[in-house]
GROMACS .gro file of N, CA and C in nm:
model
  432
    1MET      N    1   0.085  -0.117   0.000
    1MET     CA    2   0.000   0.000   0.000
    1MET      C    3   0.089   0.123   0.000
    2ARG      N    4   0.047   0.225  -0.070
    2ARG     CA    5   0.124   0.348  -0.079
    2ARG      C    6   0.133   0.415   0.058
    3PRO      N    7   0.249   0.475   0.091
    3PRO     CA    8   0.263   0.543   0.220
    3PRO      C    9   0.158   0.652   0.240
    4ALA      N   10   0.119   0.722   0.134
    4ALA     CA   11   0.019   0.827   0.149
    4ALA      C   12  -0.114   0.769   0.196
    5LEU      N   13  -0.148   0.651   0.147
    5LEU     CA   14  -0.274   0.589   0.190
    5LEU      C   15  -0.267   0.544   0.334
    6LEU      N   16  -0.151   0.493   0.375
    6LEU     CA   17  -0.136   0.456   0.515
    6LEU      C   18  -0.150   0.578   0.604
    7ALA      N   19  -0.094   0.688   0.563
    7ALA     CA   20  -0.105   0.811   0.641
    7ALA      C   21  -0.250   0.856   0.647
    8CYS      N   22  -0.322   0.842   0.538
    8CYS     CA   23  -0.464   0.879   0.537
    8CYS      C   24  -0.541   0.797   0.639
    9PHE      N   25  -0.513   0.666   0.644
    9PHE     CA   26  -0.586   0.584   0.740
    9PHE      C   27  -0.550   0.623   0.882
   10ALA      N   28  -0.424   0.654   0.906
   10ALA     CA   29  -0.385   0.697   1.040
   10ALA      C   30  -0.462   0.820   1.082
   11LEU      N   31  -0.482   0.912   0.988
   11LEU     CA   32  -0.561   1.031   1.019
   11LEU      C   33  -0.707   0.996   1.041
   12ALA      N   34  -0.757   0.893   0.977
   12ALA     CA   35  -0.897   0.853   0.992
   12ALA      C   36  -0.927   0.812   1.135
   13ALA      N   37  -0.829   0.762   1.204
   13ALA     CA   38  -0.851   0.714   1.339
   13ALA      C   39  -0.903   0.823   1.432
   14ILE      N   40  -0.873   0.947   1.404
   14ILE     CA   41  -0.920   1.054   1.493
   14ILE      C   42  -1.070   1.076   1.480
   15ALA      N   43  -1.132   1.020   1.376
   15ALA     CA   44  -1.274   1.042   1.355
   15ALA      C   45  -1.360   0.928   1.408
   16ALA      N   46  -1.303   0.832   1.476
   16ALA     CA   47  -1.381   0.719   1.526
   16ALA      C   48  -1.460   0.760   1.649
   17PRO      N   49  -1.572   0.692   1.677
   17PRO     CA   50  -1.654   0.728   1.791
   17PRO      C   51  -1.585   0.694   1.923
   18ALA      N   52  -1.628   0.762   2.029
   18ALA     CA   53  -1.569   0.741   2.161
   18ALA      C   54  -1.584   0.597   2.206
   19SER      N   55  -1.691   0.528   2.166
   19SER     CA   56  -1.710   0.390   2.208
   19SER      C   57  -1.596   0.300   2.165
   20ALA      N   58  -1.528   0.335   2.056
   20ALA     CA   59  -1.416   0.254   2.008
   20ALA      C   60  -1.299   0.259   2.106
   21GLN      N   61  -1.292   0.365   2.185
   21GLN     CA   62  -1.182   0.378   2.280
   21GLN      C   63  -1.193   0.275   2.392
   22GLN      N   64  -1.311   0.220   2.413
   22GLN     CA   65  -1.332   0.130   2.525
   22GLN      C   66  -1.321  -0.015   2.482
   23ALA      N   67  -1.265  -0.041   2.365
   23ALA     CA   68  -1.248  -0.178   2.318
   23ALA      C   69  -1.153  -0.251   2.412
   24ALA      N   70  -1.177  -0.380   2.429
   24ALA     CA   71  -1.092  -0.461   2.514
   24ALA      C   72  -0.954  -0.475   2.452
   25PRO      N   73  -0.850  -0.496   2.535
   25PRO     CA   74  -0.717  -0.518   2.479
   25PRO      C   75  -0.718  -0.643   2.390
   26GLY      N   76  -0.622  -0.651   2.302
   26GLY     CA   77  -0.614  -0.764   2.211
   26GLY      C   78  -0.670  -0.727   2.075
   27PRO      N   79  -0.680  -0.823   1.985
   27PRO     CA   80  -0.729  -0.794   1.851
   27PRO      C   81  -0.868  -0.731   1.855
   28ARG      N   82  -0.890  -0.635   1.768
   28ARG     CA   83  -1.018  -0.565   1.765
   28ARG      C   84  -1.096  -0.614   1.645
   29ALA      N   85  -1.224  -0.641   1.667
   29ALA     CA   86  -1.303  -0.708   1.565
   29ALA      C   87  -1.358  -0.616   1.457
   30GLU      N   88  -1.373  -0.486   1.484
   30GLU     CA   89  -1.433  -0.399   1.385
   30GLU      C   90  -1.352  -0.401   1.255
   31LEU      N   91  -1.423  -0.409   1.144
   31LEU     CA   92  -1.359  -0.413   1.013
   31LEU      C   93  -1.360  -0.274   0.951
   32TYR      N   94  -1.245  -0.231   0.902
   32TYR     CA   95  -1.232  -0.104   0.831
   32TYR      C   96  -1.208  -0.134   0.684
   33GLU      N   97  -1.265  -0.052   0.599
   33GLU     CA   98  -1.243  -0.065   0.455
   33GLU      C   99  -1.191   0.067   0.401
   34LEU      N  100  -1.073   0.063   0.345
   34LEU     CA  101  -1.013   0.178   0.279
   34LEU      C  102  -1.049   0.168   0.132
   35ARG      N  103  -1.125   0.264   0.081
   35ARG     CA  104  -1.170   0.262  -0.058
   35ARG      C  105  -1.109   0.380  -0.134
   36THR      N  106  -1.061   0.352  -0.253
   36THR     CA  107  -1.003   0.455  -0.338
   36THR      C  108  -1.078   0.457  -0.469
   37TYR      N  109  -1.134   0.573  -0.502
   37TYR     CA  110  -1.208   0.590  -0.627
   37TYR      C  111  -1.126   0.677  -0.721
   38TYR      N  112  -1.103   0.627  -0.841
   38TYR     CA  113  -1.039   0.701  -0.948
   38TYR      C  114  -1.152   0.762  -1.030
   39PRO      N  115  -1.168   0.893  -1.027
   39PRO     CA  116  -1.279   0.951  -1.103
   39PRO      C  117  -1.256   0.940  -1.254
   40ALA      N  118  -1.366   0.927  -1.327
   40ALA     CA  119  -1.359   0.934  -1.472
   40ALA      C  120  -1.313   1.075  -1.509
   41PRO      N  121  -1.250   1.092  -1.625
   41PRO     CA  122  -1.202   1.226  -1.664
   41PRO      C  123  -1.311   1.333  -1.654
   42GLY      N  124  -1.277   1.439  -1.584
   42GLY     CA  125  -1.369   1.552  -1.569
   42GLY      C  126  -1.482   1.531  -1.470
   43LYS      N  127  -1.480   1.422  -1.392
   43LYS     CA  128  -1.594   1.388  -1.306
   43LYS      C  129  -1.566   1.400  -1.156
   44LEU      N  130  -1.451   1.450  -1.116
   44LEU     CA  131  -1.419   1.458  -0.973
   44LEU      C  132  -1.520   1.544  -0.898
   45ALA      N  133  -1.555   1.659  -0.950
   45ALA     CA  134  -1.650   1.748  -0.881
   45ALA      C  135  -1.786   1.681  -0.866
   46ALA      N  136  -1.832   1.614  -0.970
   46ALA     CA  137  -1.962   1.545  -0.964
   46ALA      C  138  -1.956   1.429  -0.864
   47LEU      N  139  -1.844   1.358  -0.858
   47LEU     CA  140  -1.829   1.248  -0.763
   47LEU      C  141  -1.833   1.300  -0.620
   48ASN      N  142  -1.759   1.408  -0.594
   48ASN     CA  143  -1.761   1.468  -0.460
   48ASN      C  144  -1.902   1.516  -0.425
   49ALA      N  145  -1.972   1.575  -0.520
   49ALA     CA  146  -2.108   1.623  -0.494
   49ALA      C  147  -2.200   1.506  -0.459
   50ARG      N  148  -2.187   1.395  -0.530
   50ARG     CA  149  -2.273   1.279  -0.501
   50ARG      C  150  -2.246   1.226  -0.361
   51PHE      N  151  -2.119   1.216  -0.321
   51PHE     CA  152  -2.089   1.174  -0.184
   51PHE      C  153  -2.149   1.273  -0.084
   52ARG      N  154  -2.122   1.401  -0.105
   52ARG     CA  155  -2.164   1.506  -0.013
   52ARG      C  156  -2.316   1.509   0.004
   53GLU      N  157  -2.388   1.500  -0.107
   53GLU     CA  158  -2.532   1.521  -0.106
   53GLU      C  159  -2.615   1.395  -0.084
   54HIS      N  160  -2.558   1.277  -0.111
   54HIS     CA  161  -2.640   1.156  -0.106
   54HIS      C  162  -2.574   1.036  -0.040
   55THR      N  163  -2.454   1.003  -0.085
   55THR     CA  164  -2.396   0.872  -0.053
   55THR      C  165  -2.371   0.852   0.096
   56LEU      N  166  -2.316   0.952   0.166
   56LEU     CA  167  -2.286   0.933   0.307
   56LEU      C  168  -2.410   0.897   0.387
   57LYS      N  169  -2.521   0.966   0.362
   57LYS     CA  170  -2.643   0.935   0.439
   57LYS      C  171  -2.697   0.797   0.403
   58LEU      N  172  -2.681   0.757   0.276
   58LEU     CA  173  -2.725   0.623   0.237
   58LEU      C  174  -2.636   0.515   0.298
   59PHE      N  175  -2.505   0.540   0.307
   59PHE     CA  176  -2.417   0.446   0.375
   59PHE      C  177  -2.464   0.427   0.520
   60GLU      N  178  -2.488   0.536   0.590
   60GLU     CA  179  -2.534   0.529   0.729
   60GLU      C  180  -2.666   0.453   0.739
   61LYS      N  181  -2.757   0.480   0.648
   61LYS     CA  182  -2.887   0.412   0.645
   61LYS      C  183  -2.870   0.261   0.642
   62HIS      N  184  -2.765   0.215   0.575
   62HIS     CA  185  -2.743   0.072   0.559
   62HIS      C  186  -2.636   0.015   0.651
   63GLY      N  187  -2.610   0.085   0.762
   63GLY     CA  188  -2.524   0.031   0.867
   63GLY      C  189  -2.376   0.049   0.849
   64MET      N  190  -2.335   0.132   0.754
   64MET     CA  191  -2.193   0.159   0.735
   64MET      C  192  -2.157   0.284   0.813
   65ARG      N  193  -2.044   0.281   0.884
   65ARG     CA  194  -2.000   0.400   0.958
   65ARG      C  195  -1.899   0.475   0.874
   66ASN      N  196  -1.931   0.601   0.842
   66ASN     CA  197  -1.840   0.689   0.770
   66ASN      C  198  -1.731   0.733   0.867
   67VAL      N  199  -1.606   0.700   0.837
   67VAL     CA  200  -1.495   0.737   0.925
   67VAL      C  201  -1.433   0.867   0.878
   68ALA      N  202  -1.389   0.873   0.751
   68ALA     CA  203  -1.327   0.996   0.699
   68ALA      C  204  -1.317   0.987   0.548
   69TYR      N  205  -1.308   1.105   0.485
   69TYR     CA  206  -1.299   1.117   0.339
   69TYR      C  207  -1.190   1.217   0.304
   70TRP      N  208  -1.117   1.190   0.195
   70TRP     CA  209  -1.012   1.279   0.148
   70TRP      C  210  -1.018   1.291  -0.004
   71ASN      N  211  -0.963   1.399  -0.054
   71ASN     CA  212  -0.931   1.413  -0.196
   71ASN      C  213  -0.780   1.409  -0.204
   72GLU      N  214  -0.727   1.310  -0.275
   72GLU     CA  215  -0.583   1.302  -0.295
   72GLU      C  216  -0.543   1.406  -0.399
   73GLN      N  217  -0.429   1.464  -0.381
   73GLN     CA  218  -0.377   1.559  -0.478
   73GLN      C  219  -0.345   1.486  -0.608
   74PRO      N  220  -0.355   1.554  -0.722
   74PRO     CA  221  -0.326   1.490  -0.851
   74PRO      C  222  -0.185   1.432  -0.855
   75THR      N  223  -0.175   1.318  -0.926
   75THR     CA  224  -0.047   1.252  -0.949
   75THR      C  225  -0.042   1.211  -1.095
   76SER      N  226   0.072   1.159  -1.140
   76SER     CA  227   0.080   1.112  -1.278
   76SER      C  228  -0.014   0.993  -1.300
   77GLU      N  229  -0.034   0.914  -1.197
   77GLU     CA  230  -0.123   0.798  -1.204
   77GLU      C  231  -0.270   0.840  -1.202
   78ALA      N  232  -0.300   0.949  -1.133
   78ALA     CA  233  -0.438   0.998  -1.120
   78ALA      C  234  -0.435   1.150  -1.140
   79PRO      N  235  -0.437   1.197  -1.265
   79PRO     CA  236  -0.419   1.340  -1.294
   79PRO      C  237  -0.522   1.432  -1.229
   80GLU      N  238  -0.639   1.382  -1.199
   80GLU     CA  239  -0.739   1.464  -1.130
   80GLU      C  240  -0.742   1.439  -0.980
   81GLY      N  241  -0.658   1.348  -0.934
   81GLY     CA  242  -0.663   1.307  -0.794
   81GLY      C  243  -0.759   1.191  -0.778
   82ARG      N  244  -0.782   1.154  -0.653
   82ARG     CA  245  -0.871   1.043  -0.622
   82ARG      C  246  -0.953   1.078  -0.500
   83VAL      N  247  -1.063   1.009  -0.481
   83VAL     CA  248  -1.141   1.019  -0.358
   83VAL      C  249  -1.105   0.895  -0.276
   84ILE      N  250  -1.058   0.919  -0.155
   84ILE     CA  251  -1.016   0.810  -0.066
   84ILE      C  252  -1.100   0.822   0.060
   85TYR      N  253  -1.156   0.710   0.104
   85TYR     CA  254  -1.236   0.715   0.225
   85TYR      C  255  -1.229   0.584   0.302
   86VAL      N  256  -1.270   0.592   0.428
   86VAL     CA  257  -1.270   0.476   0.516
   86VAL      C  258  -1.410   0.458   0.574
   87LEU      N  259  -1.460   0.335   0.563
   87LEU     CA  260  -1.585   0.295   0.625
   87LEU      C  261  -1.554   0.192   0.733
   88ALA      N  262  -1.640   0.180   0.833
   88ALA     CA  263  -1.623   0.079   0.938
   88ALA      C  264  -1.751  -0.002   0.951
   89TYR      N  265  -1.732  -0.130   0.983
   89TYR     CA  266  -1.842  -0.225   0.998
   89TYR      C  267  -1.815  -0.313   1.120
   90PRO      N  268  -1.918  -0.368   1.179
   90PRO     CA  269  -1.896  -0.459   1.292
   90PRO      C  270  -1.823  -0.587   1.252
   91SER      N  271  -1.841  -0.631   1.127
   91SER     CA  272  -1.780  -0.757   1.082
   91SER      C  273  -1.780  -0.761   0.929
   92ARG      N  274  -1.713  -0.861   0.873
   92ARG     CA  275  -1.712  -0.879   0.728
   92ARG      C  276  -1.852  -0.915   0.679
   93GLU      N  277  -1.923  -0.996   0.756
   93GLU     CA  278  -2.060  -1.033   0.720
   93GLU      C  279  -2.151  -0.910   0.717
   94ALA      N  280  -2.134  -0.823   0.815
   94ALA     CA  281  -2.213  -0.699   0.819
   94ALA      C  282  -2.179  -0.612   0.700
   95ARG      N  283  -2.054  -0.609   0.661
   95ARG     CA  284  -2.012  -0.530   0.545
   95ARG      C  285  -2.082  -0.581   0.420
   96GLU      N  286  -2.081  -0.712   0.400
   96GLU     CA  287  -2.144  -0.769   0.281
   96GLU      C  288  -2.293  -0.740   0.278
   97ALA      N  289  -2.360  -0.754   0.391
   97ALA     CA  290  -2.505  -0.727   0.399
   97ALA      C  291  -2.533  -0.579   0.373
   98SER      N  292  -2.450  -0.492   0.429
   98SER     CA  293  -2.470  -0.348   0.410
   98SER      C  294  -2.456  -0.309   0.263
   99TRP      N  295  -2.352  -0.360   0.197
   99TRP     CA  296  -2.332  -0.325   0.056
   99TRP      C  297  -2.442  -0.383  -0.033
  100ALA      N  298  -2.490  -0.503  -0.001
  100ALA     CA  299  -2.600  -0.561  -0.079
  100ALA      C  300  -2.725  -0.476  -0.066
  101ALA      N  301  -2.756  -0.432   0.057
  101ALA     CA  302  -2.874  -0.348   0.079
  101ALA      C  303  -2.858  -0.212   0.013
  102PHE      N  304  -2.739  -0.154   0.025
  102PHE     CA  305  -2.711  -0.025  -0.038
  102PHE      C  306  -2.728  -0.034  -0.190
  103SER      N  307  -2.670  -0.136  -0.250
  103SER     CA  308  -2.675  -0.152  -0.396
  103SER      C  309  -2.817  -0.171  -0.447
  104ALA      N  310  -2.902  -0.232  -0.366
  104ALA     CA  311  -3.041  -0.257  -0.406
  104ALA      C  312  -3.135  -0.143  -0.368
  105ASP      N  313  -3.088  -0.048  -0.292
  105ASP     CA  314  -3.174   0.061  -0.245
  105ASP      C  315  -3.226   0.144  -0.363
  106PRO      N  316  -3.359   0.158  -0.376
  106PRO     CA  317  -3.415   0.236  -0.486
  106PRO      C  318  -3.368   0.381  -0.489
  107GLU      N  319  -3.348   0.441  -0.370
  107GLU     CA  320  -3.299   0.579  -0.365
  107GLU      C  321  -3.158   0.586  -0.424
  108TRP      N  322  -3.070   0.491  -0.387
  108TRP     CA  323  -2.935   0.489  -0.443
  108TRP      C  324  -2.938   0.471  -0.593
  109ARG      N  325  -3.021   0.380  -0.641
  109ARG     CA  326  -3.028   0.354  -0.785
  109ARG      C  327  -3.071   0.480  -0.861
  110THR      N  328  -3.165   0.554  -0.804
  110THR     CA  329  -3.209   0.679  -0.867
  110THR      C  330  -3.096   0.782  -0.866
  111VAL      N  331  -3.030   0.798  -0.752
  111VAL     CA  332  -2.918   0.892  -0.740
  111VAL      C  333  -2.808   0.856  -0.839
  112ALA      N  334  -2.772   0.729  -0.845
  112ALA     CA  335  -2.664   0.685  -0.935
  112ALA      C  336  -2.702   0.711  -1.080
  113ALA      N  337  -2.824   0.677  -1.116
  113ALA     CA  338  -2.868   0.698  -1.256
  113ALA      C  339  -2.866   0.846  -1.293
  114ARG      N  340  -2.916   0.930  -1.204
  114ARG     CA  341  -2.919   1.075  -1.233
  114ARG      C  342  -2.778   1.132  -1.241
  115SER      N  343  -2.692   1.092  -1.147
  115SER     CA  344  -2.557   1.149  -1.143
  115SER      C  345  -2.471   1.099  -1.259
  116GLU      N  346  -2.508   0.987  -1.317
  116GLU     CA  347  -2.430   0.930  -1.426
  116GLU      C  348  -2.498   0.947  -1.562
  117ALA      N  349  -2.596   1.036  -1.569
  117ALA     CA  350  -2.665   1.061  -1.696
  117ALA      C  351  -2.567   1.106  -1.804
  118GLY      N  352  -2.463   1.179  -1.766
  118GLY     CA  353  -2.362   1.225  -1.861
  118GLY      C  354  -2.240   1.136  -1.867
  119GLY      N  355  -2.247   1.017  -1.811
  119GLY     CA  356  -2.135   0.924  -1.811
  119GLY      C  357  -2.098   0.881  -1.670
  120LYS      N  358  -2.031   0.767  -1.661
  120LYS     CA  359  -1.987   0.713  -1.532
  120LYS      C  360  -1.898   0.814  -1.459
  121LEU      N  361  -1.912   0.818  -1.327
  121LEU     CA  362  -1.830   0.908  -1.245
  121LEU      C  363  -1.700   0.842  -1.201
  122VAL      N  364  -1.699   0.709  -1.192
  122VAL     CA  365  -1.584   0.637  -1.139
  122VAL      C  366  -1.528   0.544  -1.245
  123ALA      N  367  -1.397   0.555  -1.267
  123ALA     CA  368  -1.330   0.470  -1.365
  123ALA      C  369  -1.276   0.342  -1.301
  124LYS      N  370  -1.239   0.350  -1.173
  124LYS     CA  371  -1.176   0.235  -1.106
  124LYS      C  372  -1.194   0.250  -0.956
  125VAL      N  373  -1.213   0.136  -0.888
  125VAL     CA  374  -1.225   0.134  -0.742
  125VAL      C  375  -1.124   0.033  -0.687
  126GLU      N  376  -1.054   0.074  -0.582
  126GLU     CA  377  -0.966  -0.018  -0.508
  126GLU      C  378  -1.017  -0.025  -0.365
  127SER      N  379  -1.006  -0.143  -0.307
  127SER     CA  380  -1.055  -0.163  -0.171
  127SER      C  381  -0.956  -0.246  -0.092
  128VAL      N  382  -0.930  -0.204   0.033
  128VAL     CA  383  -0.841  -0.275   0.123
  128VAL      C  384  -0.916  -0.294   0.254
  129PHE      N  385  -0.915  -0.416   0.309
  129PHE     CA  386  -0.981  -0.445   0.436
  129PHE      C  387  -0.878  -0.452   0.547
  130MET      N  388  -0.912  -0.391   0.662
  130MET     CA  389  -0.816  -0.380   0.772
  130MET      C  390  -0.887  -0.399   0.905
  131THR      N  391  -0.813  -0.444   1.004
  131THR     CA  392  -0.857  -0.443   1.143
  131THR      C  393  -0.746  -0.376   1.224
  132LEU      N  394  -0.785  -0.316   1.335
  132LEU     CA  395  -0.685  -0.254   1.422
  132LEU      C  396  -0.601  -0.361   1.490
  133THR      N  397  -0.476  -0.332   1.509
  133THR     CA  398  -0.388  -0.422   1.582
  133THR      C  399  -0.409  -0.403   1.731
  134ASP      N  400  -0.359  -0.496   1.809
  134ASP     CA  401  -0.370  -0.483   1.954
  134ASP      C  402  -0.280  -0.372   2.008
  135TYR      N  403  -0.184  -0.325   1.928
  135TYR     CA  404  -0.093  -0.219   1.974
  135TYR      C  405  -0.130  -0.081   1.917
  136SER      N  406  -0.241  -0.074   1.843
  136SER     CA  407  -0.284   0.055   1.789
  136SER      C  408  -0.326   0.147   1.904
  137PRO      N  409  -0.291   0.274   1.896
  137PRO     CA  410  -0.338   0.367   1.999
  137PRO      C  411  -0.491   0.372   1.996
  138PRO      N  412  -0.553   0.409   2.108
  138PRO     CA  413  -0.699   0.422   2.110
  138PRO      C  414  -0.745   0.524   2.006
  139LEU      N  415  -0.858   0.498   1.948
  139LEU     CA  416  -0.914   0.591   1.852
  139LEU      C  417  -0.979   0.708   1.926
  140ALA      N  418  -0.952   0.825   1.880
  140ALA     CA  419  -1.005   0.945   1.945
  140ALA      C  420  -1.147   0.973   1.897
  141PRO      N  421  -1.228   1.036   1.980
  141PRO     CA  422  -1.364   1.073   1.935
  141PRO      C  423  -1.355   1.185   1.832
  142PRO      N  424  -1.462   1.203   1.753
  142PRO     CA  425  -1.461   1.312   1.656
  142PRO      C  426  -1.450   1.448   1.724
  143ARG      N  427  -1.389   1.541   1.653
  143ARG     CA  428  -1.378   1.677   1.706
  143ARG      C  429  -1.511   1.748   1.689
  144PRO      N  430  -1.544   1.839   1.781
  144PRO     CA  431  -1.673   1.912   1.769
  144PRO      C  432  -1.673   2.006   1.650
   0.00000   0.00000   0.00000
């Protein structure tokens, strides 16, 4: 994994809920998913708008916890940059159920169809699954 992505995830830890701080010592069961979206050419603004206006609330509706979102600065590999974000789930099974429900949600299907009327917003998606180690510092609550 690229060092910049690891740094992004480290920063995501500050946005976790206070309840995560009270996890028992040892391996932590909550599953984190680091997702990287490569926007289609000219579609970064529309992709950010869709997340801002619709996707985050739909993720929450389907049991996904929004941890943090970033826009990566442009690189030769991604000239417009990328949208990088972290979601949290109680388990891998919960993740699968949440994504199945989200994908089938009529509101999401309408939002996706409308936002992609002029073409797909995302050219490529990468996903990495992670769990906290037993030596990870406690996750801090979100800032006010």
